[in-house]
XYZ file of C-alpha atoms in Angstrom:
512
model
C 9.882 29.862 10.198
C 10.649 33.820 9.679
C 9.235 36.826 11.312
C 10.568 40.697 11.870
C 10.280 42.675 14.264
C 10.010 45.983 13.194
C 12.500 48.246 15.064
C 11.700 51.307 16.587
C 13.859 54.746 16.085
C 15.635 55.392 19.163
C 18.937 56.928 20.675
C 21.499 54.605 19.971
C 24.218 53.679 22.633
C 27.723 55.306 22.479
C 30.847 54.245 23.921
C 31.697 52.906 26.929
C 27.964 51.799 26.792
C 27.637 50.416 23.790
C 30.174 48.075 24.293
C 29.110 47.438 27.932
C 25.909 46.158 25.820
C 28.120 43.828 23.772
C 29.100 42.179 26.584
C 26.320 41.784 27.773
C 25.045 40.025 25.029
C 28.509 37.799 24.768
C 28.292 36.494 27.646
C 25.062 35.925 27.366
C 25.826 33.642 23.988
C 28.683 32.292 26.096
C 26.848 30.988 28.543
C 24.446 28.910 26.333
C 27.106 27.073 24.156
C 29.250 26.876 27.511
C 25.953 24.426 28.969
C 26.540 22.714 25.372
C 30.075 20.844 26.623
C 30.628 21.527 30.168
C 28.473 18.907 31.272
C 29.880 16.459 29.078
C 32.652 15.633 31.945
C 30.491 15.856 34.291
C 28.231 12.965 33.292
C 30.304 10.040 35.227
C 30.460 12.354 38.726
C 26.043 12.284 38.257
C 25.476 8.974 36.999
C 27.799 8.367 40.661
C 25.879 10.595 42.713
C 22.147 9.963 41.014
C 23.239 5.871 41.027
C 21.991 5.778 37.335
C 24.201 3.965 34.312
C 26.426 6.068 32.564
C 24.344 5.638 29.555
C 21.229 6.803 31.171
C 23.566 9.775 32.966
C 23.740 11.007 29.161
C 20.203 11.915 29.034
C 21.733 14.992 30.853
C 23.447 16.486 27.506
C 20.856 14.843 24.703
C 18.013 15.981 26.832
C 18.875 20.002 26.879
C 20.274 19.478 22.994
C 17.119 18.045 21.421
C 14.724 20.285 23.919
C 17.058 23.121 22.401
C 16.458 22.128 18.823
C 12.836 22.140 18.955
C 12.593 25.619 19.777
C 14.758 27.160 17.398
C 12.610 27.501 14.901
C 9.885 28.450 17.197
C 12.452 32.384 17.857
C 11.827 34.011 14.500
C 7.892 33.746 15.810
C 8.427 34.587 19.372
C 10.318 37.767 19.135
C 7.410 39.300 16.806
C 4.938 38.041 18.850
C 6.696 39.234 22.413
C 9.637 41.446 21.241
C 13.219 41.194 20.416
C 13.990 42.340 24.105
C 11.513 41.217 26.316
C 11.932 37.478 24.934
C 16.018 37.830 25.799
C 15.834 39.300 29.384
C 12.906 36.306 29.785
C 14.717 33.583 28.459
C 17.883 34.718 30.554
C 15.920 34.920 33.599
C 14.521 31.651 32.877
C 17.894 30.265 31.648
C 19.393 31.087 35.320
C 16.146 29.771 37.061
C 15.852 26.185 35.761
C 19.746 25.625 35.971
C 19.288 26.385 39.806
C 16.356 23.337 39.661
C 19.198 21.542 38.120
C 21.679 22.159 40.444
C 19.068 20.780 43.230
C 17.709 17.917 41.161
C 18.184 14.560 43.133
C 16.897 11.944 40.987
C 17.830 11.722 37.113
C 14.129 11.903 36.220
C 13.727 15.669 37.590
C 17.121 16.365 36.372
C 16.338 15.633 32.989
C 12.558 17.756 33.268
C 14.956 20.965 34.539
C 17.107 20.664 31.554
C 14.749 19.854 28.844
C 13.331 23.206 30.467
C 16.449 24.586 30.785
C 17.175 24.032 26.700
C 13.650 25.218 25.880
C 14.921 28.741 27.689
C 18.280 28.899 26.062
C 17.480 28.005 22.585
C 16.651 31.605 21.581
C 19.531 33.690 23.693
C 21.889 32.842 20.922
C 19.743 33.748 18.061
C 18.636 36.765 20.358
C 21.517 38.395 21.265
C 23.456 37.582 17.541
C 20.252 40.023 16.348
C 20.655 42.738 19.223
C 24.022 43.212 18.593
C 23.423 43.893 14.821
C 20.859 45.712 16.223
C 22.446 48.369 18.469
C 25.843 48.238 16.833
C 26.224 51.154 13.608
C 27.303 48.881 10.401
C 31.012 50.653 10.650
C 31.353 48.740 13.833
C 29.196 45.545 13.013
C 32.106 43.496 12.218
C 33.576 43.947 15.420
C 30.627 43.569 17.497
C 29.869 40.038 15.166
C 33.838 39.000 15.755
C 33.290 39.088 19.868
C 30.204 37.050 19.497
C 31.953 34.487 17.573
C 34.720 34.021 19.569
C 32.513 33.430 22.418
C 31.254 30.421 20.769
C 34.732 29.323 19.639
C 35.714 30.249 23.549
C 33.496 28.804 25.582
C 33.411 24.930 24.098
C 36.779 25.145 24.853
C 36.051 26.136 28.490
C 33.239 23.955 29.238
C 34.900 20.864 30.525
C 37.850 22.442 32.077
C 35.370 24.505 33.627
C 32.907 21.198 34.399
C 35.960 19.236 35.645
C 37.274 21.605 38.159
C 33.573 21.680 39.728
C 32.703 18.790 39.661
C 36.038 17.662 41.157
C 36.130 20.274 43.832
C 32.672 21.497 44.863
C 30.142 19.047 43.345
C 28.517 18.268 39.758
C 25.176 20.140 41.334
C 28.092 24.150 40.661
C 27.910 23.187 37.325
C 24.175 24.435 37.345
C 24.498 26.799 39.902
C 26.645 29.160 38.058
C 24.689 30.338 35.877
C 22.157 31.627 37.931
C 24.345 35.316 39.001
C 25.498 35.336 35.227
C 21.958 35.013 34.049
C 20.870 37.332 36.494
C 22.918 40.021 35.384
C 22.645 39.949 32.100
C 19.073 39.523 32.206
C 19.076 42.703 34.188
C 21.395 45.142 32.279
C 19.742 43.673 29.284
C 16.600 45.083 29.868
C 18.064 48.199 31.376
C 20.234 49.121 28.678
C 18.016 47.424 25.768
C 14.870 48.556 26.426
C 14.336 51.387 24.197
C 15.467 48.728 21.049
C 12.265 46.824 21.674
C 10.267 46.751 18.395
C 6.694 47.057 17.373
C 4.826 43.225 18.354
C 3.354 41.316 15.354
C 0.921 38.712 15.532
C 1.550 35.863 13.602
C 0.056 32.961 13.971
C 1.423 29.642 14.631
C 1.639 26.174 13.083
C 0.650 24.284 15.885
C 0.023 21.160 14.270
C 3.030 21.306 12.811
C 5.025 21.758 16.341
C 3.085 19.330 18.005
C 4.005 16.816 15.469
C 8.063 18.271 15.486
C 7.622 17.054 19.143
C 5.747 14.097 19.019
C 8.432 12.490 16.567
C 12.027 13.743 17.746
C 10.766 12.675 21.396
C 9.841 9.529 20.383
C 12.797 8.853 18.539
C 15.266 10.939 21.157
C 13.673 8.023 23.621
C 14.320 4.736 21.609
C 17.737 5.557 21.293
C 17.965 6.916 24.761
C 16.048 3.373 26.555
C 16.441 1.334 23.808
C 19.807 -1.153 25.272
C 17.952 -0.946 29.074
C 15.098 -1.998 27.158
C 16.772 -4.739 24.614
C 15.169 -2.973 21.575
C 12.477 -4.212 19.757
C 12.133 -7.386 22.277
C 10.399 -4.565 24.368
C 7.140 -3.020 23.495
C 7.305 0.265 24.277
C 9.952 0.241 22.041
C 7.847 -0.910 19.204
C 5.462 2.440 20.100
C 7.750 4.786 20.160
C 9.145 3.665 16.997
C 5.962 3.574 15.629
C 5.456 7.125 16.649
C 8.604 8.452 15.426
C 7.574 6.778 12.098
C 4.101 7.942 11.501
C 4.901 11.025 13.237
C 7.950 12.488 11.315
C 5.622 11.427 8.217
C 2.683 13.104 9.140
C 5.185 15.952 10.094
C 6.538 15.615 6.696
C 3.148 15.814 4.632
C 1.895 18.957 7.037
C 4.642 21.135 6.778
C 5.323 21.074 3.108
C 1.167 21.379 2.825
C 0.436 23.824 5.275
C 0.723 27.877 4.680
C 3.109 28.809 7.237
C 5.231 25.902 8.552
C 7.353 26.038 11.461
C 9.835 24.445 9.373
C 10.232 25.618 6.020
C 11.041 22.607 3.957
C 11.189 24.002 0.923
C 14.572 24.773 0.794
C 15.595 21.543 0.153
C 14.898 22.071 -3.353
C 17.698 24.106 -3.767
C 20.921 21.469 -4.380
C 23.646 23.502 -2.582
C 21.170 23.655 0.423
C 20.432 20.054 1.064
C 24.117 19.212 0.045
C 25.004 21.218 3.197
C 22.996 19.988 5.686
C 23.663 16.670 4.874
C 27.263 17.077 5.365
C 27.041 18.635 8.289
C 24.439 16.698 10.057
C 27.222 13.583 9.271
C 30.132 15.654 10.654
C 28.635 17.424 13.240
C 27.179 13.870 14.910
C 30.233 12.228 14.239
C 31.794 14.682 15.907
C 29.630 15.562 18.884
C 29.498 11.612 20.406
C 32.980 11.507 20.018
C 33.729 14.647 21.783
C 31.226 12.945 24.823
C 32.561 9.819 24.516
C 36.387 10.842 25.160
C 35.632 12.297 28.753
C 33.517 9.532 29.630
C 36.853 6.278 28.295
C 38.865 9.117 30.446
C 37.464 8.932 33.661
C 35.318 5.456 34.135
C 38.338 3.499 32.885
C 41.861 5.402 32.430
C 41.935 6.596 35.514
C 41.039 10.226 35.021
C 39.650 13.146 37.065
C 37.133 15.468 35.422
C 39.363 17.958 35.468
C 42.139 16.367 33.437
C 39.377 14.649 31.419
C 38.229 18.550 31.106
C 41.582 19.787 30.263
C 42.479 16.903 27.777
C 38.530 17.382 25.991
C 39.471 20.988 25.852
C 42.927 20.979 23.681
C 40.253 20.998 20.760
C 39.382 24.309 20.651
C 42.655 26.022 20.921
C 44.230 25.486 17.472
C 40.003 25.989 16.214
C 40.452 29.705 17.579
C 43.941 30.293 16.000
C 42.410 28.796 12.767
C 39.387 30.580 12.949
C 40.278 33.689 11.335
C 42.110 32.134 8.281
C 38.919 29.829 7.508
C 36.859 32.576 7.664
C 38.873 35.025 4.373
C 40.022 32.077 2.486
C 35.746 31.219 2.424
C 35.227 34.817 1.046
C 38.000 34.566 -1.986
C 37.438 30.760 -3.116
C 34.961 28.004 -3.874
C 34.437 27.131 -0.291
C 33.874 23.111 -1.072
C 37.713 22.174 -1.537
C 37.866 24.526 2.389
C 34.965 21.986 3.371
C 36.756 18.659 2.183
C 39.472 19.868 3.678
C 38.069 20.513 7.289
C 35.319 17.005 7.472
C 38.678 15.001 5.940
C 41.429 16.745 8.654
C 38.542 15.767 11.395
C 38.110 12.458 9.931
C 42.191 11.836 9.514
C 42.688 12.296 13.500
C 39.345 10.096 14.672
C 40.627 7.513 12.900
C 44.448 8.153 13.909
C 42.343 7.955 17.590
C 41.186 4.426 16.701
C 45.125 3.188 17.124
C 44.912 4.277 21.098
C 46.116 1.894 23.644
C 44.879 1.313 27.522
C 49.149 2.685 28.527
C 48.489 5.231 26.347
C 49.842 8.851 28.426
C 48.272 12.664 28.974
C 49.776 13.674 25.737
C 49.146 10.369 23.791
C 45.201 11.490 23.934
C 45.514 15.025 24.330
C 47.996 15.818 20.948
C 45.471 14.357 18.743
C 42.409 16.455 20.058
C 44.857 19.757 20.390
C 45.528 18.977 16.514
C 41.764 17.873 15.322
C 40.924 21.725 16.127
C 42.382 22.754 12.920
C 40.203 21.390 10.660
C 36.638 22.209 13.233
C 36.276 26.148 11.200
C 37.184 24.977 7.639
C 34.516 22.469 8.075
C 31.908 25.155 9.895
C 32.594 28.859 8.628
C 32.586 27.585 4.828
C 29.615 25.553 5.056
C 27.477 27.590 6.485
C 28.580 30.284 3.762
C 27.632 27.687 0.903
C 24.376 26.693 2.325
C 22.882 30.210 2.934
C 24.750 31.245 -0.538
C 22.295 28.104 -1.977
C 19.046 29.705 -1.001
C 17.023 32.648 -2.340
C 17.488 35.362 0.329
C 13.780 35.988 1.770
C 14.779 31.825 2.655
C 17.786 32.563 4.976
C 15.977 33.023 8.029
C 14.398 28.984 7.861
C 16.958 27.860 6.263
C 19.701 28.900 9.085
C 17.021 28.113 11.507
C 16.698 24.649 10.140
C 20.302 23.768 9.032
C 20.428 24.912 13.243
C 18.131 22.588 14.076
C 19.000 20.040 12.165
C 22.537 20.515 13.224
C 22.193 20.256 16.888
C 19.917 17.319 16.820
C 21.945 15.077 14.943
C 24.635 15.677 17.816
C 21.538 14.312 20.203
C 20.612 11.719 18.336
C 24.777 10.847 17.831
C 25.360 10.502 21.405
C 22.550 8.253 21.872
C 24.075 6.145 19.068
C 27.239 6.167 20.422
C 27.005 5.419 24.206
C 24.550 2.621 23.612
C 27.211 1.105 21.181
C 30.262 1.605 23.098
C 28.997 -0.325 25.797
C 27.378 -3.432 23.745
C 30.492 -3.467 22.016
C 32.504 -3.954 24.728
C 30.161 -6.417 26.307
C 30.646 -8.400 22.541
C 34.811 -7.521 23.017
C 34.807 -8.974 26.559
C 33.268 -12.379 25.656
C 35.259 -12.650 23.122
C 38.323 -12.309 25.153
C 37.050 -14.307 27.720
C 37.286 -17.337 25.388
C 41.355 -16.668 24.784
C 42.776 -14.939 27.956
C 44.436 -17.763 30.281
C 42.215 -20.283 28.704
C 45.394 -22.755 29.629
C 45.182 -21.831 33.175
C 49.127 -21.029 33.114
C 48.777 -17.430 33.988
C 46.563 -18.115 37.196
C 48.883 -20.777 38.219
C 51.343 -18.594 38.200
C 49.900 -15.315 40.008
C 48.417 -17.704 43.385
C 52.487 -19.329 42.973
C 53.782 -15.866 43.691
C 51.615 -15.456 46.921
C 48.199 -14.283 45.397
C 44.976 -15.241 45.956
C 43.007 -17.351 43.691
C 40.473 -14.695 44.229
C 43.007 -11.856 43.590
C 44.612 -13.198 40.401
C 40.647 -14.381 39.093
C 39.990 -10.016 39.921
C 43.100 -9.086 38.694
C 42.633 -11.024 34.674
C 39.409 -10.136 35.089
C 40.124 -6.292 35.510
C 42.094 -6.723 32.726
C 39.879 -8.459 29.798
C 36.965 -5.455 31.127
C 40.325 -2.835 30.379
C 41.201 -4.520 26.854
C 37.400 -4.630 26.246
C 36.432 -1.175 26.630
C 39.442 0.166 24.385
C 38.689 -2.132 21.895
C 35.284 -0.765 21.816
C 36.609 3.082 22.305
C 38.703 2.508 19.336
C 35.665 0.391 17.079
C 33.528 3.792 17.877
C 36.328 6.253 16.881
C 36.819 4.309 13.592
C 33.115 4.297 12.995
C 32.892 7.662 13.045
C 36.036 8.545 11.692
C 34.318 6.461 8.163
C 31.577 9.130 9.162
C 33.595 12.086 8.276
C 34.786 10.765 5.356
C 31.196 10.070 4.160
C 30.431 13.740 5.096
C 33.616 14.818 3.432
C 32.212 13.276 0.248
C 28.779 14.378 0.428
C 30.018 18.131 0.226
C 30.850 17.485 -3.851
C 27.483 17.053 -4.265
C 26.309 20.374 -4.034
C 27.207 22.853 -6.942
C 29.790 25.900 -7.132
C 28.001 28.570 -5.693
C 27.284 31.384 -7.234
C 27.044 34.223 -5.085
C 28.445 34.567 -1.213
C 26.227 34.641 1.390
C 26.095 37.366 4.543
C 26.274 34.830 7.243
C 25.959 37.346 9.917
C 22.600 36.113 10.407
C 23.481 32.374 11.408
C 23.976 30.620 14.654
């Protein structure tokens, strides 16, 4: 759905006030992007604090991502109905409120509920902060404003794991949510004081209530099925069967409704453009692979490699350093040449690094873990920046807002689905590997005998052997997941060649 707020004629901001407003909007965007990664290194701490399994702890990530994805298609309607500035300020306040409630949650059920509400509040903030930046800046300075906004989008994922790890180790996991409140209150207060003059005229547009209900039904059912499948033994459980039926029927009904509705919440007609659907296929496969591996890494490091949350945060954040440096180069190249080779290079680079990571060992040092992640950052901007431009260049001008929202929705959703699949597969493969290794380790009993003869009790010796088997099972499982993720990257890289060579360069300033 696309909607526009008619801007009122107002006196523009100038000098220090203009840049203060820009910093405030960039800070709001930083906060929302930060919350997509700050919880990654905190999952083991949260799971331990709430006495749940690590796979249940990942609900904290997936619930936020799914809620954020669902609200994105509604952003245009909300902005037109209530006003861009009002929507920004209220969303910022609610984001801060639900962040505090997340920090006070004393059960996984309450935490997931407040994370859903936090995701719903935070979803409109990325596009709204970008829209308001373009609205308050004169055209000759718009490039600098978008550059500032883009830098927060790149820096926040680097800071998230570091900040999350430090807070978990020093003061407790609740503070990864509490720290949002002061910044949210400050941004909302100054946002209203400085930007209320830019509020546009309100437009009452119909909302596709049926489409929205169907969207929530099938997405929620599918995500719950993926999250709970392992715990309930998949399709031997009536609950999983019911969720699968709801997901399939809901998806089919959603597709039929959206294709025939006069004012659809998701404009599926944009998929008639080959360049667009090929780009979306590529970004969904690649982002799912990337996000799944990114969520798995800190869990593996903390649970089985002896890392603290801070150390895991430093290792995970390495992937953002070279990404920030390479981003301007990727942006410049994508405007001067066919973007398909750039996307192919970027995604294949990510795939190659991930495949290299699939040869890890349980005695690796910090830099053996961190250096591949550092070099992985080179490929990230070559994957995302030109791919966004290619997708937008493939649709009509009037379809860009709908196409951008749909691409953002599917990208975020693929990350949430991949998180559930990766964590479930990781534990399943570890159990299988353990069963396989147990049949080979010390089948003659010589190792146990040697340990007991050295003065160790039989019970202690068996515990040591068991610990070794478990460690190697997890390492094998981690390598297998990285190998599958790398293969998915390779498939995604090849998918970009399904897109035709673009005939125009798109303005991607409205894409989030």
